[in-house]
CSV table of C-alpha atoms in Angstrom, one decimal:
chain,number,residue,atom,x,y,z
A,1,UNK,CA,-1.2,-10.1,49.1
A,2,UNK,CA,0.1,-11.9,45.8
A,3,UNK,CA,-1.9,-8.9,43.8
A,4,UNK,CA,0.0,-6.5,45.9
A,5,UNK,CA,3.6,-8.1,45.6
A,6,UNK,CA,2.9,-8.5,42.0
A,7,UNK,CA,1.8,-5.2,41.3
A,8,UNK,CA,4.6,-3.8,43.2
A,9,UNK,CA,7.3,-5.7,41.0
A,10,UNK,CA,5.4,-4.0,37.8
A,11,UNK,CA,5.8,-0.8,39.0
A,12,UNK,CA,9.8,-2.2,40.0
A,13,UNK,CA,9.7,-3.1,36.3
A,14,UNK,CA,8.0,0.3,35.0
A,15,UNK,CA,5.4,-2.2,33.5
A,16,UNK,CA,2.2,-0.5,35.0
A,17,UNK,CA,-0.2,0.1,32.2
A,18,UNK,CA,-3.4,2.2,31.5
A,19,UNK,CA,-6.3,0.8,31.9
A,20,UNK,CA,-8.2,1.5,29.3
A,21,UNK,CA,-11.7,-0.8,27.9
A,22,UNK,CA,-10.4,0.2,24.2
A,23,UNK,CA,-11.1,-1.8,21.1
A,24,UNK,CA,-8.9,-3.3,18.5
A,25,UNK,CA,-10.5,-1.3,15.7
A,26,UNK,CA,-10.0,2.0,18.1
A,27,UNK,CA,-6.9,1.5,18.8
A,28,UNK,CA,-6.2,0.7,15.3
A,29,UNK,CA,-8.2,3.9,14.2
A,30,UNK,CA,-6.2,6.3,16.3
A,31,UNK,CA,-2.6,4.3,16.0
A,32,UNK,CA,-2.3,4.2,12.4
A,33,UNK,CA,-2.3,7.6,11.4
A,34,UNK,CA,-0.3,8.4,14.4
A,35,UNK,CA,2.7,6.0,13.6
A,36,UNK,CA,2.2,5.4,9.8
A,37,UNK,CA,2.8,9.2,8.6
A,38,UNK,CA,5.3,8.7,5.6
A,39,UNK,CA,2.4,6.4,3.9
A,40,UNK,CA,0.3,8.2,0.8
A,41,UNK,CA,-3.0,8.7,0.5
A,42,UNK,CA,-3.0,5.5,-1.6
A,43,UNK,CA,-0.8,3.4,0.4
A,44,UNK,CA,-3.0,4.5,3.8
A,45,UNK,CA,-6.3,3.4,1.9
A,46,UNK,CA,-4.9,0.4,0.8
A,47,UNK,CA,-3.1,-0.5,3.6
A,48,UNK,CA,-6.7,0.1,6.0
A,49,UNK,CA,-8.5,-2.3,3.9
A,50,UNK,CA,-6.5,-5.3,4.0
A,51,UNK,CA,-6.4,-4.4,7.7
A,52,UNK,CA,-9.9,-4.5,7.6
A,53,UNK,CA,-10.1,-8.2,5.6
A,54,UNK,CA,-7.4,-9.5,8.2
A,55,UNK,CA,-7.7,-8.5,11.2
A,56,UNK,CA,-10.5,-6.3,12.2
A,57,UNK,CA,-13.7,-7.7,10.7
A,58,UNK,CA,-12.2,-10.9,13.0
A,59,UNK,CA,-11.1,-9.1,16.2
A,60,UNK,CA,-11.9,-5.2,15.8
A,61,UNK,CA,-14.6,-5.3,18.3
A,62,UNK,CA,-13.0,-7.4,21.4
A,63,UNK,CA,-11.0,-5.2,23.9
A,64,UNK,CA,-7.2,-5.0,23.3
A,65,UNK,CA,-6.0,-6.4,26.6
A,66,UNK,CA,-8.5,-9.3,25.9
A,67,UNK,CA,-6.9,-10.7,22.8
A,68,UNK,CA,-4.7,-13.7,23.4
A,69,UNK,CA,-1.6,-15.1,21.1
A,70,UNK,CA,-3.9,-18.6,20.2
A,71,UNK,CA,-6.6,-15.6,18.8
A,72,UNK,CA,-3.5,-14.0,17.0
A,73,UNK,CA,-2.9,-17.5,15.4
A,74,UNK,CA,-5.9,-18.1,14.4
A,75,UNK,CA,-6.1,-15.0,12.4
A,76,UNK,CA,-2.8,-16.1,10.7
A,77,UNK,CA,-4.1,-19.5,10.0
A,78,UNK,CA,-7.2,-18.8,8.1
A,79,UNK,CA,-4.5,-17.4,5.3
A,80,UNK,CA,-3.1,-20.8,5.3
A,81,UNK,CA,-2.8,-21.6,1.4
A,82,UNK,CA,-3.3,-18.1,0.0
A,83,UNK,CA,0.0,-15.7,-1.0
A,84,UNK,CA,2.9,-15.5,1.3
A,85,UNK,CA,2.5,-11.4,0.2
A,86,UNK,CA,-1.0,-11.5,2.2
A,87,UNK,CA,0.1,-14.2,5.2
A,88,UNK,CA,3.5,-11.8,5.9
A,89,UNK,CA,1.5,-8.5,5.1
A,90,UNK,CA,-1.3,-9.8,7.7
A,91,UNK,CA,1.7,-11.0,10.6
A,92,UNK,CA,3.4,-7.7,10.2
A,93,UNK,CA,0.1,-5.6,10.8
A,94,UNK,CA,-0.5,-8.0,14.2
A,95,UNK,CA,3.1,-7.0,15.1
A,96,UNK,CA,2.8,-3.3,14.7
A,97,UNK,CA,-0.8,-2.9,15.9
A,98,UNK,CA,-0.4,-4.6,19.4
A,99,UNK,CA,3.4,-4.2,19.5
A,100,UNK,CA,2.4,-0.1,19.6
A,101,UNK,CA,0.1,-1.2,22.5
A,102,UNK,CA,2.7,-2.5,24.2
A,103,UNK,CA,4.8,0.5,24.1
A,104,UNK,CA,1.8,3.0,25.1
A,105,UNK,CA,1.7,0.4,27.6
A,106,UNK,CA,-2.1,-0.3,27.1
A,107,UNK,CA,-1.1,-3.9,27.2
A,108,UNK,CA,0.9,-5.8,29.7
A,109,UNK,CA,2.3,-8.5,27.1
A,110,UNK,CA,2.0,-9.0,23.4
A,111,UNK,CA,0.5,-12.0,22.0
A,112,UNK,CA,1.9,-11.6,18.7
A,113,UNK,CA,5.2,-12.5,19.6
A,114,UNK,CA,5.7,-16.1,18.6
A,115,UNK,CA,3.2,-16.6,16.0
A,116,UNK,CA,4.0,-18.7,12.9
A,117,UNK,CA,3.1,-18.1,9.5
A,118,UNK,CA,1.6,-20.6,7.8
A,119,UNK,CA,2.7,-22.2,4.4
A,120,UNK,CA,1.7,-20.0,1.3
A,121,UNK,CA,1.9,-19.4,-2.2
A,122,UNK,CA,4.0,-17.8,-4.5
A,123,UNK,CA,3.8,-16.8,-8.1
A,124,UNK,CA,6.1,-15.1,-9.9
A,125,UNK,CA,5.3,-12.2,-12.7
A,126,UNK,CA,6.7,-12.7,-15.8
A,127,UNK,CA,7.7,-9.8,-18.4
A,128,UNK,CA,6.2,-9.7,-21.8
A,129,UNK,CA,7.4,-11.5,-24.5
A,130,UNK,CA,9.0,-9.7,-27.2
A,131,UNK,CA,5.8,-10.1,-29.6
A,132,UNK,CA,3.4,-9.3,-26.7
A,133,UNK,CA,5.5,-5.8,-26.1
A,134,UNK,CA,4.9,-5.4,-30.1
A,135,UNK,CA,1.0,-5.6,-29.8
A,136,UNK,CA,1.2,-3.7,-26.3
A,137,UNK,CA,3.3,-0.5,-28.5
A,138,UNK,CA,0.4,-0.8,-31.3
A,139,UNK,CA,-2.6,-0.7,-29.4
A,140,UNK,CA,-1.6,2.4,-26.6
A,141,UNK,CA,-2.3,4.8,-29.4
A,142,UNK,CA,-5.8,3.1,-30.0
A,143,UNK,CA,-6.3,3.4,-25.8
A,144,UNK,CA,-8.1,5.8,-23.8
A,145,UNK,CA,-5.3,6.1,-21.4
A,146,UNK,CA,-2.6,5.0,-23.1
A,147,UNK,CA,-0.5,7.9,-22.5
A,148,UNK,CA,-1.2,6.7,-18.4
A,149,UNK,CA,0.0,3.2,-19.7
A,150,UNK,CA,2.9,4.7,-21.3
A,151,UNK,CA,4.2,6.6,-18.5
A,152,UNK,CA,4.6,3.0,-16.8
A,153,UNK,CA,6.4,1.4,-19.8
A,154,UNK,CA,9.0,4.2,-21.1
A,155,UNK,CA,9.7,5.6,-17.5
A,156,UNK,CA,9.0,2.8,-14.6
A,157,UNK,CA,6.0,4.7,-12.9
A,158,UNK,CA,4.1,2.9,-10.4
A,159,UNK,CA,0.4,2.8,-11.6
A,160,UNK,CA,-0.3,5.8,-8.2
A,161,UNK,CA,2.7,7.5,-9.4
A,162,UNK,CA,1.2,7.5,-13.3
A,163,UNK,CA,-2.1,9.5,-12.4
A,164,UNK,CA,-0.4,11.9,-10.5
A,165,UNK,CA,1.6,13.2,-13.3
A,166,UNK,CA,0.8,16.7,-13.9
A,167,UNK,CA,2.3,18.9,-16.9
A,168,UNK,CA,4.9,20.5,-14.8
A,169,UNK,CA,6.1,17.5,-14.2
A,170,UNK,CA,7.3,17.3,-17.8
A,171,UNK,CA,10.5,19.3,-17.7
A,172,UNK,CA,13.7,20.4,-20.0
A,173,UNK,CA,17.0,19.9,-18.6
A,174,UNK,CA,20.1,21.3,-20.4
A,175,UNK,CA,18.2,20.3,-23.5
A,176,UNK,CA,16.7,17.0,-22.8
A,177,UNK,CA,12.9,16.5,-21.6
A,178,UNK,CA,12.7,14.5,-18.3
A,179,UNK,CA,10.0,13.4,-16.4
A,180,UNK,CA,9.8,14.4,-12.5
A,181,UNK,CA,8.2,11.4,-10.7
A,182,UNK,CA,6.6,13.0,-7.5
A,183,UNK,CA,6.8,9.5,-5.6
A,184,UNK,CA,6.2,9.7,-2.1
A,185,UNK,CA,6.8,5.7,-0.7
A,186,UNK,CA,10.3,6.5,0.4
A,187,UNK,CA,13.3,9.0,-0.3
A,188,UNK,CA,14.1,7.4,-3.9
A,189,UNK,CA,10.7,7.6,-5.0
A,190,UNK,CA,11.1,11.3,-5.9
A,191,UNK,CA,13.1,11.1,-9.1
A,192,UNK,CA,13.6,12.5,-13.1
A,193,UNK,CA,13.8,10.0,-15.1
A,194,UNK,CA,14.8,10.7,-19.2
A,195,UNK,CA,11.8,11.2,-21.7
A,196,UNK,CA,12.6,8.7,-24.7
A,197,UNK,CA,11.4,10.2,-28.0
A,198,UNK,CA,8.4,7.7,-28.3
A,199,UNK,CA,6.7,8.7,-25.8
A,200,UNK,CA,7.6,12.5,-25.9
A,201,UNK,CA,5.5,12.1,-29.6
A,202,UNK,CA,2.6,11.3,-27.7
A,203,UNK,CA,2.7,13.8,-25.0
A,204,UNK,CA,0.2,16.6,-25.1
A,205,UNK,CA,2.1,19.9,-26.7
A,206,UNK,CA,-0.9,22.2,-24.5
A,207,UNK,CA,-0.3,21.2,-21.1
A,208,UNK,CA,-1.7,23.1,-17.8
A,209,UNK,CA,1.2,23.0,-15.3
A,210,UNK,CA,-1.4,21.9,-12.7
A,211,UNK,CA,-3.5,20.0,-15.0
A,212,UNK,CA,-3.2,15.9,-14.7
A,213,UNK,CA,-1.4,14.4,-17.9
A,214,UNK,CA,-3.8,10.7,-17.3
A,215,UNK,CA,-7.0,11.9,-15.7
A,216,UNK,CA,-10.1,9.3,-15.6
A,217,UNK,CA,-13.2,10.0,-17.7
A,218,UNK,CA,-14.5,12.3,-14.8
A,219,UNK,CA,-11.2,14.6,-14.9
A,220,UNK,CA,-9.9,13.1,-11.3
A,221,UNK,CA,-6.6,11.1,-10.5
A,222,UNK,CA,-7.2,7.1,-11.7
A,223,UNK,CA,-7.8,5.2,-8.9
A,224,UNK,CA,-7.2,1.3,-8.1
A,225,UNK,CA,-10.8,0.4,-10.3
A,226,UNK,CA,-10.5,3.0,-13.3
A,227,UNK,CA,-7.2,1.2,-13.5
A,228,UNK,CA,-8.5,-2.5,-13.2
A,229,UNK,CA,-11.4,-1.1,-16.0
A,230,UNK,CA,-8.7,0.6,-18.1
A,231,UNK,CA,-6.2,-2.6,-18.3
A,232,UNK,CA,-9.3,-4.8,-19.1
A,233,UNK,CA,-9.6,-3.0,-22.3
A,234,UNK,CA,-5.9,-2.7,-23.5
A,235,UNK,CA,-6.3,-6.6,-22.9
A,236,UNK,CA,-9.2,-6.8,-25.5
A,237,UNK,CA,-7.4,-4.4,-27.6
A,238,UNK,CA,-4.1,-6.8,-27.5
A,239,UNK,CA,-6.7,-10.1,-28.3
């Protein structure tokens, strides 16, 4: 009788959910791509892996509707001590993943609804000092991919938005050269921003409209390791 009267006061509440055996990582698997369409290629791969480090090498196999908040907290805590970046990154992915549930109603509750963060870390970049920026400016011509590097200086790129470049994207506007940033993170990220003489010395006169301008050594787009590689050896360069 006490199922009954509380299942009737679900169905009052139009809280009667699907009941469904699914998994953590296969919910994750089919909600991510479903909800998180205005991500990248990049930003998708990157944002599935920390996924992967947070929550679902921890919890990916345990079914969603058995997952409680003190499991939820535990995942937070083990980032106790490590950057706030990673501890608010990891919360907010808890929140979205079984928040989502919630609304498809393959969850009756969601236990990610009082967690607390833990205390983390925080450290600041700092710019380059005026005779760093003076050693950077003399070695780019010595790099490999300086030209990639220098995209990033002159114009602001983003290191994904860099090795996407592609000589169309090197345009003349009333008589000044501008470069058209193809960014795809939000609406602003698709912008022209001035080509300053330095850098339009070291632009490549022949270019193929749908040829990349910063390609790595096998002719693709530069990826998260060619650039760690890369930025290694401008470092030597500058030492």
């Amino acid at each position: 009788i006490a199922n009954l009267i509380r299942l009737k006061e679900q169905v009052e509440r139009n809280d009667v959910h699907h009941v469904t055996n699914m998994t953590v990582r296969e919910w994750a698997d089919e909600c991510v791509p479903t909800y998180k369409v205005k991500q990248s290629e990049v930003t998708r791969k990157v944002y599935l892996e920390k996924m992967d480090l947070f929550i679902l090498r921890h919890i990916g196999d345990m079914r969603l509707r058995d997952v409680t908040p003190i499991r939820c907290q535990e995942l937070l805590n083990r980032l106790a001590g490590k950057s706030k970046s990673s501890i608010n990154q990891c919360h907010q992915q808890l929140r979205f993943l079984f928040g989502m549930a919630k609304v498809n109603r393959l969850i009756l509750y969601d236990p990610t609804t009082d967690l607390i963060k833990p205390a983390g870390t925080y450290h600041p970049r700092r710019k380059l000092t005026t005779y760093e920026e003076e050693i950077f400016l003399k070695v780019l011509p010595l790099h490999h991919f300086g030209l990639y590097y220098a995209f990033m200086y002159y114009c602001g790129c983003r290191p994904s938005e860099a090795a996407e470049i592609q000589g169309r994207d090197i345009q003349k506007i009333d008589g000044e050269w501008y470069l058209h940033i193809r960014g795809t993170k939000t609406d602003a990220a698709d912008r022209y921003v001035p080509i300053v003489p330095d850098l339009m010395k070291i632009i490549p006169d022949n270019r193929e409209p749908f040829v990349l301008l910063c390609p790595n050594t096998k002719g693709g787009k530069m990826n998260k390791r060619n650039n760690l590689l890369a930025w290694k050896h401008l470092e030597r360069l500058m030492n």
